[in-house]
Amino acid sequence: MLNKTKFSLLLILALALFPYKTVAQSYTPGEMITLNVTQYSLIATNNAPVNMVLSSSVAGTPVTSVSNSDMYVKISSIVPGGTHREISARIASGTVPAGTKLTLVSAPCTTTNSGGVLGTPFATPILLDGVDKELVDLIGTCYTGTGSTDGYRLTYTWSRDTSLDYGLLQATVTPVAITVVLTLTAHDSN
Amino acid sequence: MMKPYIFILLSLYFTIYDVCAQNNVAKMSLNLDIPAVSIIDFAGTDNKILINSGKGAEQIINPSTLDRTWLNYSSIVEENTTNIISVNLSAWNLPSNMAIRLKVGENAGAGAGATGKPVGQILLSKYPQQVITGIGSCYTGRGIRKGHQLTYTWEGLFPVEDADDDSMENIEIAVTYTITSSI
């Protein structure tokens, strides 16, 4: 009985490690199609540099907020019927300087080279932190085009956080590097 | 006996399935920069004020300037540093028996952050003297009744009975305010 339990556990362990490479083969054909679809659901940016400087040029005034709208996000998506994806964003590395806040909002997808169900951006900018927050919802089967100004135009806004003590602001010795990760989520019906 | 294991096995399969589907990410690099800032300026209704904005600001005063001007500033400092504001006479034709006393008021509270502390009253000289210290990252607001009120008092160092009152009207004194790092 004991040996049988051990054998069962070993079998489960082996099977659990197994499916990484052969998951497609262990499914029925319908499920295999789904998996292939996710493999070419792609997301990329135009790699625009986003450099922002927070400063004030007039004596007596606080730092003025800065925005950058150079970044475009391109996707290709195919979803099973009745499902959709979202684009979410979070900070993967780096810390937004104390006393400031960084927000991100997406414009609707450009129409020049795109087609399909391109989704709906959330109108309210999201406050970027380490937790994924949704930028664009209800993305179905679509493509955005591949040009450097095709896709969802993102606007970063960096400003002082008026809810915090202004005295928290500190000059940066070197610019602070932040990595923001966009995720094109798995399709679901949420 | 096997049923719980089958459930665990299925759970693992679906977990892996989800991870595969979410492996669609794009990374973006941002650079955020906050340069150090230290700028001062004057506000006031006195038309005798000459403003050279920046780290140093020069003000032309005469005996009627009195308390009509205000000092505004913005400051962003690096960690563990503060800015100070110093004052000196930069051009003067002051009668030898006269001195000018400067009183720098408390910050009026229109801005926010770590505004500086005035040191009190000083007699102006050609040598820079600190008048506001401990300025962190802050702003005072812009305009009169914002920042620190400047009050000038003209004092005779010793009585001169036959002083010519008319000559006082021609006196113009340049006072320079400089904001610098305390280190």
Short mmCIF file of C-alpha atoms in Angstrom, two decimals:
data_model
loop_
_atom_site.label_atom_id
_atom_site.label_comp_id
_atom_site.label_asym_id
_atom_site.label_seq_id
_atom_site.Cartn_x
_atom_site.Cartn_y
_atom_site.Cartn_z
CA MET A 1 0.00 0.00 0.00
CA LEU A 2 2.85 2.33 0.94
CA ASN A 3 4.73 1.49 -2.21
CA LYS A 4 1.67 2.14 -4.26
CA THR A 5 1.30 5.61 -2.75
CA LYS A 6 4.94 6.39 -3.41
CA PHE A 7 4.57 5.20 -6.96
CA SER A 8 1.52 7.38 -7.42
CA LEU A 9 3.36 10.44 -6.12
CA LEU A 10 6.31 9.77 -8.41
CA LEU A 11 3.97 9.37 -11.34
CA ILE A 12 2.28 12.67 -10.58
CA LEU A 13 5.62 14.41 -10.25
CA ALA A 14 6.78 13.02 -13.57
CA LEU A 15 3.57 14.05 -15.27
CA ALA A 16 3.68 17.49 -13.71
CA LEU A 17 7.14 18.13 -15.13
CA PHE A 18 6.26 16.55 -18.44
CA PRO A 19 3.65 18.91 -19.95
CA TYR A 20 5.93 21.93 -20.48
CA LYS A 21 7.14 20.58 -23.75
CA THR A 22 4.39 18.23 -24.72
CA VAL A 23 1.28 19.92 -23.41
CA ALA A 24 -0.10 20.26 -26.91
CA GLN A 25 0.22 16.61 -27.61
CA SER A 26 -1.67 15.58 -24.53
CA TYR A 27 -4.75 17.59 -25.43
CA THR A 28 -7.57 17.00 -27.76
CA PRO A 29 -7.34 18.81 -31.11
CA GLY A 30 -9.68 21.62 -30.07
CA GLU A 31 -7.53 22.56 -27.11
CA MET A 32 -4.42 22.39 -29.23
CA ILE A 33 -5.75 25.12 -31.49
CA THR A 34 -6.29 27.35 -28.47
CA LEU A 35 -2.70 26.91 -27.41
CA ASN A 36 -1.38 27.75 -30.84
CA VAL A 37 -3.45 30.89 -30.88
CA THR A 38 -1.86 32.16 -27.66
CA GLN A 39 1.55 31.58 -29.12
CA TYR A 40 1.01 34.16 -31.81
CA SER A 41 -0.90 36.61 -29.73
CA LEU A 42 1.84 39.17 -29.77
CA ILE A 43 2.59 42.44 -28.14
CA ALA A 44 5.44 44.83 -28.87
CA THR A 45 6.23 48.52 -28.61
CA ASN A 46 7.87 50.93 -30.99
CA ASN A 47 10.76 51.16 -28.48
CA ALA A 48 10.42 54.90 -28.19
CA PRO A 49 12.71 56.32 -25.50
CA VAL A 50 10.77 57.81 -22.62
CA ASN A 51 12.88 60.34 -20.74
CA MET A 52 11.11 62.77 -18.47
CA VAL A 53 12.41 65.64 -16.36
CA LEU A 54 10.51 67.05 -13.42
CA SER A 55 11.55 70.62 -12.70
CA SER A 56 10.39 74.17 -12.17
CA SER A 57 11.72 77.20 -13.97
CA VAL A 58 9.95 80.02 -12.13
CA ALA A 59 10.85 80.98 -8.59
CA GLY A 60 8.05 80.23 -6.18
CA THR A 61 6.33 77.60 -8.28
CA PRO A 62 6.28 73.83 -7.71
CA VAL A 63 7.63 71.38 -10.25
CA THR A 64 5.40 71.10 -13.28
CA SER A 65 4.13 67.72 -14.40
CA VAL A 66 5.51 66.27 -17.62
CA SER A 67 3.98 63.94 -20.17
CA ASN A 68 5.35 61.69 -22.86
CA SER A 69 3.21 60.27 -25.66
CA ASP A 70 5.90 58.75 -27.87
CA MET A 71 5.17 55.13 -27.05
CA TYR A 72 2.91 53.00 -29.25
CA VAL A 73 1.94 49.43 -28.52
CA LYS A 74 1.25 46.94 -31.30
CA ILE A 75 -0.58 43.67 -30.83
CA SER A 76 -1.95 40.75 -32.77
CA SER A 77 -4.67 38.77 -31.11
CA ILE A 78 -6.92 35.87 -31.96
CA VAL A 79 -9.38 34.72 -29.36
CA PRO A 80 -11.95 31.94 -29.18
CA GLY A 81 -15.53 33.11 -29.56
CA GLY A 82 -16.99 34.99 -26.63
CA THR A 83 -13.66 35.78 -25.01
CA HIS A 84 -11.33 38.72 -24.99
CA ARG A 85 -8.02 39.95 -23.66
CA GLU A 86 -6.80 42.97 -21.77
CA ILE A 87 -3.58 44.93 -21.85
CA SER A 88 -2.33 45.56 -18.35
CA ALA A 89 0.71 47.43 -17.08
CA ARG A 90 2.89 47.34 -14.00
CA ILE A 91 6.33 48.44 -12.87
CA ALA A 92 8.68 45.47 -13.02
CA SER A 93 11.83 47.19 -11.79
CA GLY A 94 12.81 50.55 -10.41
CA THR A 95 11.02 52.82 -8.01
CA VAL A 96 9.20 56.02 -8.88
CA PRO A 97 11.01 58.84 -7.01
CA ALA A 98 9.55 59.74 -3.62
CA GLY A 99 6.89 62.41 -3.62
CA THR A 100 6.00 61.81 -7.26
CA LYS A 101 3.56 59.63 -9.14
CA LEU A 102 3.64 58.07 -12.58
CA THR A 103 0.44 57.40 -14.47
CA LEU A 104 -0.29 55.75 -17.78
CA VAL A 105 -3.27 55.92 -20.10
CA SER A 106 -3.89 54.52 -23.56
CA ALA A 107 -5.59 56.15 -26.51
CA PRO A 108 -7.88 54.07 -28.73
CA CYS A 109 -5.98 52.08 -31.33
CA THR A 110 -5.01 53.95 -34.47
CA THR A 111 -7.21 53.05 -37.43
CA THR A 112 -4.85 53.42 -40.38
CA ASN A 113 -3.45 49.90 -40.56
CA SER A 114 -5.56 48.05 -38.03
CA GLY A 115 -8.56 45.76 -38.11
CA GLY A 116 -10.79 43.67 -35.89
CA VAL A 117 -12.02 44.08 -32.35
CA LEU A 118 -9.43 46.50 -31.00
CA GLY A 119 -10.79 46.94 -27.52
CA THR A 120 -11.59 49.91 -25.36
CA PRO A 121 -8.98 51.84 -23.36
CA PHE A 122 -9.87 52.88 -19.84
CA ALA A 123 -10.33 56.63 -19.81
CA THR A 124 -8.87 57.15 -16.35
CA PRO A 125 -5.08 56.98 -16.20
CA ILE A 126 -3.79 54.17 -14.04
CA LEU A 127 -1.34 54.82 -11.24
CA LEU A 128 1.68 52.67 -12.02
CA ASP A 129 3.02 50.42 -9.29
CA GLY A 130 4.06 46.82 -8.93
CA VAL A 131 0.55 45.45 -9.46
CA ASP A 132 -0.90 44.84 -12.91
CA LYS A 133 -3.66 47.29 -13.77
CA GLU A 134 -5.78 47.26 -16.90
CA LEU A 135 -5.14 49.78 -19.64
CA VAL A 136 -7.23 48.39 -22.49
CA ASP A 137 -10.19 46.06 -22.15
CA LEU A 138 -12.32 43.93 -24.48
CA ILE A 139 -9.67 43.13 -27.07
CA GLY A 140 -10.95 40.44 -29.42
CA THR A 141 -9.45 39.12 -32.60
CA CYS A 142 -7.55 42.00 -34.13
CA TYR A 143 -4.32 43.47 -35.39
CA THR A 144 -3.00 46.99 -34.94
CA GLY A 145 -0.58 47.43 -37.83
CA THR A 146 3.18 47.39 -37.47
CA GLY A 147 4.28 50.97 -38.11
CA SER A 148 6.05 52.97 -35.44
CA THR A 149 2.94 55.08 -34.96
CA ASP A 150 0.44 52.24 -35.27
CA GLY A 151 -1.39 50.79 -32.31
CA TYR A 152 -2.35 52.12 -28.93
CA ARG A 153 -0.63 55.40 -28.18
CA LEU A 154 0.41 55.50 -24.55
CA THR A 155 0.74 58.65 -22.52
CA TYR A 156 2.93 58.69 -19.45
CA THR A 157 2.42 61.52 -17.01
CA TRP A 158 4.88 62.17 -14.21
CA SER A 159 4.00 64.67 -11.55
CA ARG A 160 4.40 65.49 -7.91
CA ASP A 161 2.01 63.62 -5.68
CA THR A 162 -0.03 66.41 -4.14
CA SER A 163 -1.23 64.10 -1.38
CA LEU A 164 2.34 63.83 -0.08
CA ASP A 165 4.72 66.28 1.55
CA TYR A 166 6.51 68.28 -1.14
CA GLY A 167 9.63 68.10 1.00
CA LEU A 168 9.92 64.41 0.09
CA LEU A 169 11.10 65.35 -3.38
CA GLN A 170 14.79 64.87 -3.91
CA ALA A 171 17.03 65.73 -6.80
CA THR A 172 18.18 62.57 -8.54
CA VAL A 173 21.93 62.12 -8.74
CA THR A 174 21.44 60.09 -11.90
CA PRO A 175 18.16 59.53 -13.74
CA VAL A 176 16.01 56.81 -12.22
CA ALA A 177 15.49 53.85 -14.55
CA ILE A 178 12.04 52.29 -14.50
CA THR A 179 10.92 49.23 -16.41
CA VAL A 180 7.23 49.04 -17.17
CA VAL A 181 5.88 45.71 -18.37
CA LEU A 182 2.79 45.50 -20.54
CA THR A 183 0.95 42.20 -20.57
CA LEU A 184 -1.51 41.04 -23.19
CA THR A 185 -3.50 38.74 -20.97
CA ALA A 186 -4.89 35.32 -21.65
CA HIS A 187 -8.31 35.38 -23.23
CA ASP A 188 -11.22 35.13 -20.84
CA SER A 189 -14.78 36.28 -20.62
CA ASN A 190 -14.38 38.70 -17.73
CA MET B 1 -7.00 6.64 -3.10
CA MET B 2 -5.97 8.11 -6.45
CA LYS B 3 -8.71 10.71 -6.75
CA PRO B 4 -6.96 13.53 -4.81
CA TYR B 5 -3.83 13.03 -6.89
CA ILE B 6 -5.76 13.23 -10.12
CA PHE B 7 -7.24 16.52 -8.93
CA ILE B 8 -3.78 17.87 -8.10
CA LEU B 9 -2.50 16.70 -11.46
CA LEU B 10 -5.31 18.45 -13.33
CA SER B 11 -4.69 21.63 -11.33
CA LEU B 12 -1.05 21.58 -12.35
CA TYR B 13 -1.97 21.14 -15.99
CA PHE B 14 -4.27 24.14 -15.94
CA THR B 15 -1.73 26.26 -14.07
CA ILE B 16 0.88 25.57 -16.72
CA TYR B 17 -1.66 26.23 -19.43
CA ASP B 18 -2.38 29.67 -18.00
CA VAL B 19 1.30 30.57 -17.68
CA CYS B 20 1.80 29.77 -21.35
CA ALA B 21 -1.06 32.00 -22.39
CA GLN B 22 0.12 34.98 -20.31
CA ASN B 23 3.63 34.93 -21.69
CA ASN B 24 2.87 37.95 -23.85
CA VAL B 25 4.71 40.89 -22.46
CA ALA B 26 6.47 43.98 -23.74
CA LYS B 27 9.01 45.86 -21.66
CA MET B 28 9.41 49.63 -21.73
CA SER B 29 12.32 51.54 -20.26
CA LEU B 30 11.77 54.95 -18.73
CA ASN B 31 14.24 57.43 -17.33
CA LEU B 32 12.98 59.82 -14.68
CA ASP B 33 15.14 62.76 -13.75
CA ILE B 34 14.70 65.41 -11.07
CA PRO B 35 17.47 67.99 -11.41
CA ALA B 36 18.42 70.11 -8.43
CA VAL B 37 16.63 73.46 -8.52
CA SER B 38 17.40 76.67 -6.69
CA ILE B 39 15.82 79.83 -8.03
CA ILE B 40 14.78 83.02 -6.30
CA ASP B 41 12.87 86.06 -7.35
CA PHE B 42 11.20 89.11 -5.90
CA ALA B 43 7.60 90.14 -5.85
CA GLY B 44 6.30 93.56 -5.00
CA THR B 45 4.68 96.72 -6.20
CA ASP B 46 7.71 98.93 -5.86
CA ASN B 47 8.81 99.97 -9.34
CA LYS B 48 12.35 100.42 -8.13
CA ILE B 49 12.83 96.69 -8.19
CA LEU B 50 15.19 95.31 -10.75
CA ILE B 51 14.93 91.60 -11.10
CA ASN B 52 17.64 89.32 -12.33
CA SER B 53 16.06 85.95 -11.80
CA GLY B 54 18.08 82.87 -11.20
CA LYS B 55 20.43 81.73 -8.51
CA GLY B 56 21.26 85.31 -7.74
CA ALA B 57 18.69 88.07 -7.84
CA GLU B 58 19.46 91.73 -7.48
CA GLN B 59 17.08 94.22 -6.03
CA ILE B 60 17.45 97.98 -6.18
CA ILE B 61 16.09 99.54 -3.03
CA ASN B 62 15.75 103.08 -1.78
CA PRO B 63 14.53 104.49 1.52
CA SER B 64 10.92 104.07 0.44
CA THR B 65 11.18 100.37 -0.31
CA LEU B 66 10.50 99.50 3.33
CA ASP B 67 8.51 96.27 3.52
CA ARG B 68 6.97 96.20 0.07
CA THR B 69 8.87 93.29 -1.37
CA TRP B 70 8.69 89.56 -0.92
CA LEU B 71 11.19 86.87 -1.67
CA ASN B 72 9.88 83.86 -3.63
CA TYR B 73 11.88 80.74 -4.27
CA SER B 74 11.74 77.18 -5.55
CA SER B 75 14.17 74.55 -4.40
CA ILE B 76 14.78 70.88 -5.06
CA VAL B 77 17.71 69.41 -3.17
CA GLU B 78 19.56 66.15 -3.21
CA GLU B 79 19.35 63.81 -0.27
CA ASN B 80 20.88 65.24 2.94
CA THR B 81 21.57 68.66 1.50
CA THR B 82 19.89 72.00 1.99
CA ASN B 83 20.05 75.37 0.33
CA ILE B 84 20.70 78.70 1.98
CA ILE B 85 20.02 82.26 0.88
CA SER B 86 22.66 84.88 1.48
CA VAL B 87 22.46 88.63 1.06
CA ASN B 88 25.04 91.24 0.31
CA LEU B 89 25.21 94.81 -0.89
CA SER B 90 26.33 94.77 -4.52
CA ALA B 91 26.29 98.49 -5.25
CA TRP B 92 25.74 101.31 -2.82
CA ASN B 93 26.23 105.00 -2.27
CA LEU B 94 25.22 104.90 1.33
CA PRO B 95 26.20 107.83 3.51
CA SER B 96 28.84 106.72 5.93
CA ASN B 97 26.60 107.35 8.87
CA MET B 98 23.79 105.16 7.54
CA ALA B 99 23.19 101.45 7.77
CA ILE B 100 20.40 99.30 6.42
CA ARG B 101 18.82 96.71 8.60
CA LEU B 102 17.10 93.79 6.87
CA LYS B 103 14.47 91.72 8.53
CA VAL B 104 13.41 88.57 6.69
CA GLY B 105 9.96 87.42 7.72
CA GLU B 106 8.75 83.89 8.26
CA ASN B 107 7.54 82.05 5.18
CA ALA B 108 3.94 83.09 4.53
CA GLY B 109 2.86 79.49 3.99
CA ALA B 110 1.46 79.79 0.47
CA GLY B 111 3.65 77.01 -0.89
CA ALA B 112 4.62 73.62 0.44
CA GLY B 113 7.56 71.52 1.47
CA ALA B 114 10.62 72.25 3.53
CA THR B 115 10.79 76.02 3.32
CA GLY B 116 13.67 77.75 5.01
CA LYS B 117 14.05 79.46 8.36
CA PRO B 118 14.92 83.16 8.50
CA VAL B 119 17.83 83.96 10.79
CA GLY B 120 16.33 87.19 12.02
CA GLN B 121 17.73 90.64 11.40
CA ILE B 122 21.05 91.63 9.93
CA LEU B 123 22.83 94.81 8.99
CA LEU B 124 23.57 94.64 5.27
CA SER B 125 27.20 94.65 4.22
CA LYS B 126 29.16 93.91 1.12
CA TYR B 127 29.96 90.49 2.53
CA PRO B 128 27.32 87.79 2.02
CA GLN B 129 25.40 86.92 5.15
CA GLN B 130 23.02 84.03 5.52
CA VAL B 131 19.43 85.13 5.97
CA ILE B 132 17.44 81.96 5.25
CA THR B 133 18.78 78.50 6.05
CA GLY B 134 17.61 74.91 5.97
CA ILE B 135 15.82 75.12 2.64
CA GLY B 136 14.88 71.64 1.46
CA SER B 137 12.65 70.75 -1.45
CA CYS B 138 9.95 73.37 -1.44
CA TYR B 139 8.23 76.24 -3.17
CA THR B 140 6.90 79.42 -1.64
CA GLY B 141 4.26 80.41 -4.14
CA ARG B 142 4.73 83.34 -6.47
CA GLY B 143 3.72 86.91 -5.77
CA ILE B 144 3.31 89.27 -2.86
CA ARG B 145 2.28 87.87 0.50
CA LYS B 146 3.98 84.64 -0.57
CA GLY B 147 7.39 83.55 0.54
CA HIS B 148 9.31 85.75 2.96
CA GLN B 149 8.54 89.42 3.44
CA LEU B 150 11.60 91.66 3.30
CA THR B 151 11.64 94.67 5.58
CA TYR B 152 14.37 97.29 5.19
CA THR B 153 15.00 99.82 7.91
CA TRP B 154 17.34 102.74 7.35
CA GLU B 155 19.29 103.56 10.44
CA GLY B 156 21.62 106.39 11.35
CA LEU B 157 24.63 104.90 13.01
CA PHE B 158 25.09 108.13 14.90
CA PRO B 159 22.94 111.26 15.00
CA VAL B 160 23.64 113.86 12.38
CA GLU B 161 21.70 116.98 13.16
CA ASP B 162 22.24 118.64 9.82
CA ALA B 163 21.48 115.69 7.57
CA ASP B 164 20.12 116.75 4.22
CA ASP B 165 16.77 115.00 3.84
CA ASP B 166 16.69 115.58 0.08
CA SER B 167 19.84 113.57 -0.45
CA MET B 168 18.05 110.50 0.90
CA GLU B 169 15.75 110.39 -2.09
CA ASN B 170 18.66 109.87 -4.44
CA ILE B 171 20.02 106.93 -2.60
CA GLU B 172 19.75 103.67 -4.47
CA ILE B 173 21.20 100.53 -3.13
CA ALA B 174 21.59 97.23 -4.97
CA VAL B 175 21.08 94.20 -2.80
CA THR B 176 21.88 90.76 -4.14
CA TYR B 177 20.26 87.59 -2.86
CA THR B 178 22.02 84.35 -3.68
CA ILE B 179 20.75 80.82 -3.17
CA THR B 180 23.40 78.17 -2.84
CA SER B 181 23.86 74.70 -1.50
CA SER B 182 24.90 74.66 2.14
CA ILE B 183 27.67 72.17 1.40
#
